[in-house]
Coordinates of N, CA and C in Angstrom, one line a residue:
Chain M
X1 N 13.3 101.3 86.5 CA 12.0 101.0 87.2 C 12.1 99.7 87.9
X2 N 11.3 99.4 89.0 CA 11.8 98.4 89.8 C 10.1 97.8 89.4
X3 N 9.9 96.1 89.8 CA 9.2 95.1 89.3 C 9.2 93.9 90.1
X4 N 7.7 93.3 90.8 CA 7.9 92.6 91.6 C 6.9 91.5 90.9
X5 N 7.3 90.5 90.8 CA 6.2 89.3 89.7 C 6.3 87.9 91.0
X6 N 4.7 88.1 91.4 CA 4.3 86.9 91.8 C 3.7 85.6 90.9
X7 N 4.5 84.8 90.2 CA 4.1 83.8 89.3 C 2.7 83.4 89.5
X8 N 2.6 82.7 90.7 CA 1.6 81.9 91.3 C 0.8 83.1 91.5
X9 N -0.6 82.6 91.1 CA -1.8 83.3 91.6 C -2.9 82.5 93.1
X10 N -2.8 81.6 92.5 CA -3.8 81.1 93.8 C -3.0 79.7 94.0
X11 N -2.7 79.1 94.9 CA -2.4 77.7 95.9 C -3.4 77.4 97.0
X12 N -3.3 76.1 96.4 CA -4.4 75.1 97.5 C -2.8 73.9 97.8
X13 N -3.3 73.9 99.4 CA -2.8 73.0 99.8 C -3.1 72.2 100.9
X14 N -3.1 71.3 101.0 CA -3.6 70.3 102.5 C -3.1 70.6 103.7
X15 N -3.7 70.7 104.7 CA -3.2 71.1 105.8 C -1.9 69.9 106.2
X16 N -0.4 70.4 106.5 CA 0.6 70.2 107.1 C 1.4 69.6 105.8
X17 N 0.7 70.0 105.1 CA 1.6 70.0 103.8 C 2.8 71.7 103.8
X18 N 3.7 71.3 103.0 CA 5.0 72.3 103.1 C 4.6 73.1 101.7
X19 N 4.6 74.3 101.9 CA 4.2 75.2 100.4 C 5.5 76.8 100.3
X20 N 5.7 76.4 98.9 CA 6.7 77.5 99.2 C 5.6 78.6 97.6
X21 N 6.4 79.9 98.2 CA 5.7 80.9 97.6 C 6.6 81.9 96.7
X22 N 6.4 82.1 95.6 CA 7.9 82.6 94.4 C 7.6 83.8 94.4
X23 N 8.5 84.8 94.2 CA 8.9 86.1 93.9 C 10.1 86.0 93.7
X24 N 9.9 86.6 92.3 CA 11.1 87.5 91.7 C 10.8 88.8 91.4
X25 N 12.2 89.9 91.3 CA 11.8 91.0 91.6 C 13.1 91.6 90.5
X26 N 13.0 93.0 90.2 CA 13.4 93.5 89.2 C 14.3 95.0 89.9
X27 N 15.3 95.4 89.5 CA 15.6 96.7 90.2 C 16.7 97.1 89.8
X28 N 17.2 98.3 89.5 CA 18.9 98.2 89.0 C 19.9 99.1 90.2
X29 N 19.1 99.4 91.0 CA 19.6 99.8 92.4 C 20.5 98.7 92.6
X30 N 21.6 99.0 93.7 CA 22.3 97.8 93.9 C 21.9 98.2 95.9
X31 N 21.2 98.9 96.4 CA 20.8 98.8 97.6 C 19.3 99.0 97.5
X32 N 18.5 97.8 97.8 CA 17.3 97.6 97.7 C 16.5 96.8 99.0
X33 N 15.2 96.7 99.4 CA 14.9 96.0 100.4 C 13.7 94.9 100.2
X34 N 13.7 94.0 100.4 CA 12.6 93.3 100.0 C 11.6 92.8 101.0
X35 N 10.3 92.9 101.3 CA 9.1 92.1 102.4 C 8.1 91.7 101.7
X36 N 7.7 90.6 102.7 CA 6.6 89.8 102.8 C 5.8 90.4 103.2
X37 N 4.7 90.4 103.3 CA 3.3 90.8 104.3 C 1.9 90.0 103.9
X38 N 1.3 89.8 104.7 CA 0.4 88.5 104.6 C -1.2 89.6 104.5
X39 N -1.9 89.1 104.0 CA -3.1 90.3 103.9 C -4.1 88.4 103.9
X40 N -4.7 88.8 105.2 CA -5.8 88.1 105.5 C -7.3 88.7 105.2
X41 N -8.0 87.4 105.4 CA -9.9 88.3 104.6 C -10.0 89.5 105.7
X42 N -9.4 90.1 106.7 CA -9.8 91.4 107.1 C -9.8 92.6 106.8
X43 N -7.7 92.1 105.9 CA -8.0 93.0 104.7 C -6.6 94.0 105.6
X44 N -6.2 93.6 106.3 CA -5.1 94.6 106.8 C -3.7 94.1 106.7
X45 N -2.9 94.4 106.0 CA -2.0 93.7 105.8 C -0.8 93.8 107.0
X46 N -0.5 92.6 107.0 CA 0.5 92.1 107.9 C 2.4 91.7 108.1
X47 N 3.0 92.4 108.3 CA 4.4 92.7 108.2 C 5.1 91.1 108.2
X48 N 5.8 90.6 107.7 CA 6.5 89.2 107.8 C 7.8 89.2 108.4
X49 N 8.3 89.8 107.0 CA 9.6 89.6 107.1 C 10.6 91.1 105.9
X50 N 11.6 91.6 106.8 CA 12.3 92.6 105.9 C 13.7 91.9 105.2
X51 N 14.2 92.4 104.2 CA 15.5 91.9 104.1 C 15.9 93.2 103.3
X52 N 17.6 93.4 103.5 CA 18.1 94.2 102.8 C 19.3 93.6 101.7
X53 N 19.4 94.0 100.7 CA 20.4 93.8 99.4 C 21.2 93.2 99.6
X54 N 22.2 93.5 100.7 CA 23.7 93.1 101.2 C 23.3 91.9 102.3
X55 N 22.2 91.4 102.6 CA 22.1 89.9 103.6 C 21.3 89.0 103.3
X56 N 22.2 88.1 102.6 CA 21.8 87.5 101.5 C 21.2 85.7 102.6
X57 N 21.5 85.7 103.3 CA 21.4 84.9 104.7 C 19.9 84.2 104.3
X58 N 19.6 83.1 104.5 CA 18.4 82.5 104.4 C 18.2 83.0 106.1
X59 N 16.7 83.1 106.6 CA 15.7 83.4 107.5 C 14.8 82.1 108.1
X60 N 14.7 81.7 109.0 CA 13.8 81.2 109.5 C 13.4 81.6 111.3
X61 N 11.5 81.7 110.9 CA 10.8 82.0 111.6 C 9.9 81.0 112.1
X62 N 10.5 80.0 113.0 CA 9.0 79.1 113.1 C 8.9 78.7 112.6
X63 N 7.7 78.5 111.8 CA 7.4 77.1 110.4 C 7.7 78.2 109.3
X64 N 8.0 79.8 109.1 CA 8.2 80.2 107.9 C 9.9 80.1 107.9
X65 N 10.1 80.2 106.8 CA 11.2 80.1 106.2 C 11.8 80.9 105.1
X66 N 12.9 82.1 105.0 CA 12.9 83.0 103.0 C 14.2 82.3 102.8
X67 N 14.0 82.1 101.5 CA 15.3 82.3 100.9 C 16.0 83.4 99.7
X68 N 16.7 84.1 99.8 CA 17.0 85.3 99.4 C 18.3 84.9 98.1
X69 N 18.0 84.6 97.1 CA 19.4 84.6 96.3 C 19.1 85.8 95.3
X70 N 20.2 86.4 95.5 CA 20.4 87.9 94.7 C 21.0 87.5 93.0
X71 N 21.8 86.1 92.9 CA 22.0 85.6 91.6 C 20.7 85.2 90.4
X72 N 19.7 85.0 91.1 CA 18.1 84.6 90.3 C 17.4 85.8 90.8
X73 N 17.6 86.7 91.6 CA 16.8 88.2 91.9 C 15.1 87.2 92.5
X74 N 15.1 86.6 93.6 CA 14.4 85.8 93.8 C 14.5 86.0 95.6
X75 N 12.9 85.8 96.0 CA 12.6 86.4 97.5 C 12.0 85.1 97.9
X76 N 12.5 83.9 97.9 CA 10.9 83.0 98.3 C 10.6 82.4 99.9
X77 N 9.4 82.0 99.8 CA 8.8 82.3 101.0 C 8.2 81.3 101.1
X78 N 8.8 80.3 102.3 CA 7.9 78.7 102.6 C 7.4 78.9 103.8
X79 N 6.4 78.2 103.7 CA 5.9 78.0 105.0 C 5.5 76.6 105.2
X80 N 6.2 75.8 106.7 CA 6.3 74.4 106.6 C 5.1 73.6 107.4
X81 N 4.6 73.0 106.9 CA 3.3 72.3 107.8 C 2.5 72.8 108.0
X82 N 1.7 73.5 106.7 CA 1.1 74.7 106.8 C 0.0 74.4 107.7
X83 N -0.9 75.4 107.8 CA -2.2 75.4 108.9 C -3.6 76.1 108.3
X84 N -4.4 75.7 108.7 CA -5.9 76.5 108.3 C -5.4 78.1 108.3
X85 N -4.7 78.7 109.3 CA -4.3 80.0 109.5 C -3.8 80.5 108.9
X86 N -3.2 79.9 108.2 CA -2.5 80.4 107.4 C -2.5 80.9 105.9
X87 N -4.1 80.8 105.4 CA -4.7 81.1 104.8 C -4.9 82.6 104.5
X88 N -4.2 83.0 103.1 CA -4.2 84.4 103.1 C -4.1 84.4 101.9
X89 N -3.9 86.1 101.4 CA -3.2 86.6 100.6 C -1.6 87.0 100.9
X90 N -0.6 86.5 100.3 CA 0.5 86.9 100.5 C 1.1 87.5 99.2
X91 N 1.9 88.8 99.6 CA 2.2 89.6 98.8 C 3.9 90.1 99.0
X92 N 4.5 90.0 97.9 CA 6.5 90.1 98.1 C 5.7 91.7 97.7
X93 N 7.1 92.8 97.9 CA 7.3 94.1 97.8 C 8.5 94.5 97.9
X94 N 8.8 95.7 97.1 CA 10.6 96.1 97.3 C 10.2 97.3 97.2
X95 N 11.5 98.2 98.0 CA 11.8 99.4 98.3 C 13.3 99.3 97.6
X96 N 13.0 100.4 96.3 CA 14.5 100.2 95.9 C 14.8 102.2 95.7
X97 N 15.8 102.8 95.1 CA 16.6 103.9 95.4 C 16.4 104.6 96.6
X98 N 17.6 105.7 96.7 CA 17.5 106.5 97.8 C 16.5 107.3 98.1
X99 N 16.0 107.1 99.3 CA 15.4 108.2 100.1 C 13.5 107.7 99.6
X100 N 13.5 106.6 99.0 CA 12.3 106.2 98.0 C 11.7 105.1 100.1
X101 N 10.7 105.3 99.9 CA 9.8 104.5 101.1 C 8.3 104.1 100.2
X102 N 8.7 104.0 98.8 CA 7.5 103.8 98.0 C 7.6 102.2 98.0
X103 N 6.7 101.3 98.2 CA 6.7 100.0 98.6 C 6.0 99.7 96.9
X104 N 6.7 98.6 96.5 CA 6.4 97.9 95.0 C 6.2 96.5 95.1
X105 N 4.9 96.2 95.0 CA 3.9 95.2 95.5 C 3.7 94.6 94.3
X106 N 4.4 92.9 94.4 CA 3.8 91.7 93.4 C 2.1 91.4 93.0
X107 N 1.2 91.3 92.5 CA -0.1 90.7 92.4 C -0.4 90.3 93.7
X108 N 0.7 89.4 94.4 CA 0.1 88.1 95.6 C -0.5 87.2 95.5
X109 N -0.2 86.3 95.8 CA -0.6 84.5 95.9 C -1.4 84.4 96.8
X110 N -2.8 84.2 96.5 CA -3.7 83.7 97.7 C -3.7 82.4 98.1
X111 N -3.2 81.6 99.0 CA -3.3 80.3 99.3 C -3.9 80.1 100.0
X112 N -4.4 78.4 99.8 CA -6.0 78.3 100.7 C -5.2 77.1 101.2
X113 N -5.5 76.8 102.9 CA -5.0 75.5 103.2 C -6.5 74.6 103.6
X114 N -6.5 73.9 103.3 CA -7.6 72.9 103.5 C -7.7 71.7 104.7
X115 N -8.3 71.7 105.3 CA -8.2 71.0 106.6 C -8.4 69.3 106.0
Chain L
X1 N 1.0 99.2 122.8 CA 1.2 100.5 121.3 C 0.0 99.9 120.6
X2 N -0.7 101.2 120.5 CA -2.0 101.1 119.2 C -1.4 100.9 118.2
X3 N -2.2 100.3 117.2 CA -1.9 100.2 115.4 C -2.5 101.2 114.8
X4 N -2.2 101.4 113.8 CA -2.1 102.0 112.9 C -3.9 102.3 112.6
X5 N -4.4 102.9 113.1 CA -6.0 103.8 112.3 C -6.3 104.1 111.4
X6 N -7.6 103.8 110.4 CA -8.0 104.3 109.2 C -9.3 104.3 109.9
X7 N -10.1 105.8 109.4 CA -11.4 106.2 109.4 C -11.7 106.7 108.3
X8 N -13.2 106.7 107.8 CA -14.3 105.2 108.3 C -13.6 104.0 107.6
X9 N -13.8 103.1 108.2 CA -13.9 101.4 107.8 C -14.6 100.9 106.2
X10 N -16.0 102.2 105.9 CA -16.4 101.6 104.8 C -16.9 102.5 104.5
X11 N -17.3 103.8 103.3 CA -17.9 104.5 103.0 C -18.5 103.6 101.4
X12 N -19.3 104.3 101.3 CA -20.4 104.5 100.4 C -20.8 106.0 99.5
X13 N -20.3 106.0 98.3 CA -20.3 107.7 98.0 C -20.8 107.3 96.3
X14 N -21.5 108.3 95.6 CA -21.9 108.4 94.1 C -21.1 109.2 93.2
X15 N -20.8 108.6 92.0 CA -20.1 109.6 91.0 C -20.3 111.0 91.1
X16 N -19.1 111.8 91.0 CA -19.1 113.2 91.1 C -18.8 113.4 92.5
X17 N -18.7 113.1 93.7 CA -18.7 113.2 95.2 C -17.4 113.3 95.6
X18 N -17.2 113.5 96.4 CA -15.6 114.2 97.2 C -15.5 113.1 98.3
X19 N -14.4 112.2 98.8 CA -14.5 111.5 99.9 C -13.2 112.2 100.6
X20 N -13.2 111.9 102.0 CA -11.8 112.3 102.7 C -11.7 110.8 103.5
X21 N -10.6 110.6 103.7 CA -10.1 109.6 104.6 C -8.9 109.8 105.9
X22 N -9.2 109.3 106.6 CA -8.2 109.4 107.5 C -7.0 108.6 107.7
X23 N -6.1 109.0 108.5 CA -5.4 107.7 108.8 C -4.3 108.5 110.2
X24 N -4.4 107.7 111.5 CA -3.6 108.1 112.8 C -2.5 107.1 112.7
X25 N -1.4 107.7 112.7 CA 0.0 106.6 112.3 C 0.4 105.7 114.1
X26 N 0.8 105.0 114.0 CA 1.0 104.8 115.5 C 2.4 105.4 115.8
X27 N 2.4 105.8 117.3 CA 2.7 106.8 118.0 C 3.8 106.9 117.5
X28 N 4.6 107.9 117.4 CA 6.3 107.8 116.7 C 6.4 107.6 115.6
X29 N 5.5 107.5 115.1 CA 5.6 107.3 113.4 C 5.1 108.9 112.4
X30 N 6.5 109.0 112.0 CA 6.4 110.3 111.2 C 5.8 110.3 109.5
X31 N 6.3 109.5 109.1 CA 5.9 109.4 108.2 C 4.6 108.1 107.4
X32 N 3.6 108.8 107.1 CA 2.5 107.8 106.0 C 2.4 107.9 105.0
X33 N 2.3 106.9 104.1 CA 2.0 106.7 103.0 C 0.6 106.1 102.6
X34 N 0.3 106.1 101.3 CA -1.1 106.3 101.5 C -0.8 104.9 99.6
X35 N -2.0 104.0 99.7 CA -1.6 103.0 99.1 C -3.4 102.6 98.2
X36 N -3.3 102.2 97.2 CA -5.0 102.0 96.7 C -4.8 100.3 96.4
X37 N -6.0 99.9 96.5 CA -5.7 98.3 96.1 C -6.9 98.0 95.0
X38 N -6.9 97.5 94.4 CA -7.8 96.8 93.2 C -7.8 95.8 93.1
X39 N -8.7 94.9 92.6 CA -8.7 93.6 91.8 C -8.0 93.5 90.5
X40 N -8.0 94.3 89.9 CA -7.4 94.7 88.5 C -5.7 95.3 88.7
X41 N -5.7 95.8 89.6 CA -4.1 96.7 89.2 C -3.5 96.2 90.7
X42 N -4.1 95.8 91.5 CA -3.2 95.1 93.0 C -3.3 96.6 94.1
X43 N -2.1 96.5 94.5 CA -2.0 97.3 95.2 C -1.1 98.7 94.4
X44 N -1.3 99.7 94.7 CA -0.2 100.8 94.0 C 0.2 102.2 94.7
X45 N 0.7 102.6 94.8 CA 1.6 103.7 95.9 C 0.9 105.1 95.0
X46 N -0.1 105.6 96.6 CA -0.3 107.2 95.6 C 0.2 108.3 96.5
X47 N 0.9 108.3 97.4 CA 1.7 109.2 97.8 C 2.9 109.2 99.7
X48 N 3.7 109.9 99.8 CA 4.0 109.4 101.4 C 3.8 110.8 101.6
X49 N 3.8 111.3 103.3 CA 4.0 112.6 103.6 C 5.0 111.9 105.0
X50 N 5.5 113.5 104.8 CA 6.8 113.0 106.1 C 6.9 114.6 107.2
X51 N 6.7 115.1 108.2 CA 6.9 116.8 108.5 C 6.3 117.3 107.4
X52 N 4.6 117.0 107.2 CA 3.3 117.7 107.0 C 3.6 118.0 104.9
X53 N 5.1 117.3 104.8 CA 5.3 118.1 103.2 C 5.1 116.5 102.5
X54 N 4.9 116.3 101.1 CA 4.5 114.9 100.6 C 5.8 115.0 99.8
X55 N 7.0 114.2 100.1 CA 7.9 113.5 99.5 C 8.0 112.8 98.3
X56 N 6.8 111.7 97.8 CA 6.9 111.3 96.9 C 5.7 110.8 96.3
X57 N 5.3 110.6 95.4 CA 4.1 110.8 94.6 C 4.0 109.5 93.6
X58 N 2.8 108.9 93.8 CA 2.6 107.6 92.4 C 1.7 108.3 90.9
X59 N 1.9 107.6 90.6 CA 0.9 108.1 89.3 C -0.3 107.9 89.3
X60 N -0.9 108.5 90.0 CA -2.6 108.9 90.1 C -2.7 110.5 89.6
X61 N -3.9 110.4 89.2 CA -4.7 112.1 88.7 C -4.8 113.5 89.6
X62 N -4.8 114.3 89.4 CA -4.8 115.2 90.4 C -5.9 115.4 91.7
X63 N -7.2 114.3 90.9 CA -8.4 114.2 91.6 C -7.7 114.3 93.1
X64 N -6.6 112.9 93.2 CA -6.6 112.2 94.5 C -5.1 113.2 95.1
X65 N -5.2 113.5 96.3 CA -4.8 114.3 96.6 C -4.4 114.0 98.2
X66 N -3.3 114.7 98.8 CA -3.5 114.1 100.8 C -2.8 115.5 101.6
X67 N -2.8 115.2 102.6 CA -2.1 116.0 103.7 C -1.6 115.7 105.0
X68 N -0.5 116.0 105.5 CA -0.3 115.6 107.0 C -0.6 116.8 107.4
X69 N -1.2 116.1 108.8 CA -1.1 117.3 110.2 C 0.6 117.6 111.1
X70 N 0.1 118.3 112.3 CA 1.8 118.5 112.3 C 1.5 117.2 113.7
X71 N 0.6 116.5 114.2 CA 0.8 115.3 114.7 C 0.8 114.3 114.3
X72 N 1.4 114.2 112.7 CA 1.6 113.1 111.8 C 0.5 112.1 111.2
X73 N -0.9 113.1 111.9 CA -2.3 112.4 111.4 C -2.1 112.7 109.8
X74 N -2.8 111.7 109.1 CA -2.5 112.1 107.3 C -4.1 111.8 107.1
X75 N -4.9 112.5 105.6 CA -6.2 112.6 105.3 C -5.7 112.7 103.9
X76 N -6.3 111.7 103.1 CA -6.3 111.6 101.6 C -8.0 112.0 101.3
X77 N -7.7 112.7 100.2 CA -9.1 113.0 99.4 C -9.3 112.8 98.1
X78 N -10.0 112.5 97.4 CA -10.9 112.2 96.3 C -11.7 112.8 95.9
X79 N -11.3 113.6 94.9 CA -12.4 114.6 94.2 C -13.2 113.9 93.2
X80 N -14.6 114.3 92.9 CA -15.0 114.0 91.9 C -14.6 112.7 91.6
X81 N -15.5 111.7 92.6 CA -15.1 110.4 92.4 C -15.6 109.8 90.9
X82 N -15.2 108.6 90.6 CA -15.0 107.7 89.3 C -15.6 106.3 89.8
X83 N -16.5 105.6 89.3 CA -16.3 104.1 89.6 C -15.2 103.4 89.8
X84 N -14.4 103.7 88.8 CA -13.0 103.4 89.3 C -12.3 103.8 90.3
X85 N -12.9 104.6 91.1 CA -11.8 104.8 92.6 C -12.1 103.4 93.7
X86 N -13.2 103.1 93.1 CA -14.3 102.0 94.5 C -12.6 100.3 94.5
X87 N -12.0 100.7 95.8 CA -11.2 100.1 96.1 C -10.9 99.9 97.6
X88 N -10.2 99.4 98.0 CA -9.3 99.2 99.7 C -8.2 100.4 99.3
X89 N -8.6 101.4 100.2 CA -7.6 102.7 100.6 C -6.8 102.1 101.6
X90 N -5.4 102.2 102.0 CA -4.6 101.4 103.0 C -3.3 102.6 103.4
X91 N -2.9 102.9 104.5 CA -2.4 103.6 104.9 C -0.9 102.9 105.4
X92 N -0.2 103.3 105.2 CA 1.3 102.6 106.1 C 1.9 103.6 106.6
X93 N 2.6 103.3 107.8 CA 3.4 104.4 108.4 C 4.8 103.8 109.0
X94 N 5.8 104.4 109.4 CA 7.2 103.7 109.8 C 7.6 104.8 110.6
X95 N 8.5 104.9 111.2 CA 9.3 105.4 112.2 C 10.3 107.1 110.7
X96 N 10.7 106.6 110.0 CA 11.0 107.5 109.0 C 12.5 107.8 109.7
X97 N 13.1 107.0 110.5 CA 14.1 107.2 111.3 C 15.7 106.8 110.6
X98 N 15.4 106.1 109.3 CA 16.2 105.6 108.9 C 16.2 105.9 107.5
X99 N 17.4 105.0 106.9 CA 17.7 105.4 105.4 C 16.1 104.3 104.5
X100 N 15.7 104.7 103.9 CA 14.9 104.3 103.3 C 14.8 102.5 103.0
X101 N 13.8 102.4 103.7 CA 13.8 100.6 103.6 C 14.3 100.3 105.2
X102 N 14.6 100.8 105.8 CA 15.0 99.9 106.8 C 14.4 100.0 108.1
X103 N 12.9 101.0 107.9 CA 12.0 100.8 109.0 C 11.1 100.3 108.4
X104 N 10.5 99.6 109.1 CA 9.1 98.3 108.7 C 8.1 99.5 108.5
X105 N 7.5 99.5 107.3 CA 5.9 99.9 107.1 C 5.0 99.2 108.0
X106 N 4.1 99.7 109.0 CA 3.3 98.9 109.2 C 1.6 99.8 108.7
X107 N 0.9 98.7 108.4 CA -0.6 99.1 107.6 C -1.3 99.3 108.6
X108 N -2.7 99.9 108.2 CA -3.9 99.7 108.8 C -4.7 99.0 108.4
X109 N -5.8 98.8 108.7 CA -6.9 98.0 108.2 C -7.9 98.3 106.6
X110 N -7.3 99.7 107.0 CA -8.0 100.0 105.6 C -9.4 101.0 105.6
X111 N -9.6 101.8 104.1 CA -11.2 102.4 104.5 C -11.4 101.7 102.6
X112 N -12.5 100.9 103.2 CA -13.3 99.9 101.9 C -14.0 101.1 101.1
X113 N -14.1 101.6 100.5 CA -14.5 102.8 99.6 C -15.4 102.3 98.3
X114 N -16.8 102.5 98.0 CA -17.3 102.0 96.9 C -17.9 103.3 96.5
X115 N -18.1 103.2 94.7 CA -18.6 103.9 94.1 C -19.6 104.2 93.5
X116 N -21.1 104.4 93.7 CA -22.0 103.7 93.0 C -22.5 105.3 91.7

């Protein structure tokens, strides 16, 4: 069975302060995929970022940033100089065995940035 | 390209009641999955359909139940609702083009569903 654990439940942070966001994830698939997606108060959740098992490559988008180590089974997710906007719920998720498009969603870290 | 559709936005229904929901995938998107969210349990996977047949299934009751059309429109239903169903119903769809995981889910906005 596959397991996605967002430690952090809620983060407050000052605007243009750097906040990074934990997930670890659980799976015994050795081809698995892991995303981000940002779910704002509208309530629709928002695609970030995909990664797959075999690309283990750190990501940067702009002020976001993942780091992907497959040795700690760990997805994490900064975001640098954060912004009022940036105020969400953010949620890790994995897609692990074949032919599976069933998405396995952490709790999510609601962070609040404060102006 | 339109996103992803869910009808209605917000229902309102009483224990014992039947709801249906919609969901229009955006264009080229074959396959939907159909997702419940809580305060208590988060978000949880209750089923995908892909070519009108349902592939894979979460652990929900037989109450909750779905179907595709053959223009990849998908409608989940809710029998004999529970207070416990009153959640964010959320719809994802992807291209279905690829080996599993490697086309982006994208959501809809959601149908807010309460139970009174």
């Amino acid at each position: 069975a596959q397991k996605v654990t967002q430690a952090q439940t809620e983060i407050s942070v000052v605007e243009k302060e750097d906040v990074t966001l934990d997930c670890v994830y659980e799976t015994r698939d050795t081809t698995y995929y892991l995303f981000w997606y940002k779910q704002p108060p509208s309530g629709e959740l928002v695609f970030l970022i995909r990664r797959n098992s075999f690309d283990e490559q750190n990501e940067i988008s702009g002020r976001y940033s993942w780091n992907f180590q497959k040795s700690t089974s760990s997805f994490n997710f900064t975001i640098t100089a954060s912004q009022v906007v940036d105020s969400a719920v953010y949620f890790c998720a994995l897609i692990s065995g074949a032919g599976s498009y069933q998405l396995t969603f952490g709790k999510g870290t609601k962070l609040s940035v404060i102006p | 390209k339109a996103g992803v559709t869910q009808t209605p936005r917000y229902l309102i229904k009483t224990r014992g009641q039947q709801v249906t929901l919609s969901c229009s995938p955006i264009s080229g998107h074959r396959s939907v999955s159909w997702y419940q969210q809580t305060p208590g349990q988060g978000l949880q996977f209750l089923f995908e359909y892909f070519s009108e047949t349902q592939r894979n299934k979460g652990n929900f009751p037989g109450r909750f139940s779905g179907r595709q059309f053959s223009n990849s429109r998908s409608e989940m239903n809710v029998s004999t609702l529970e207070l416990g169903d009153s959640a964010l119903y959320l719809c994802a769809t992807n291209t279905a083009g690829g080996p599993s995981g490697t086309d982006t889910q994208y959501f809809g906005p959601g149908t807010r569903l309460t139970v009174l």
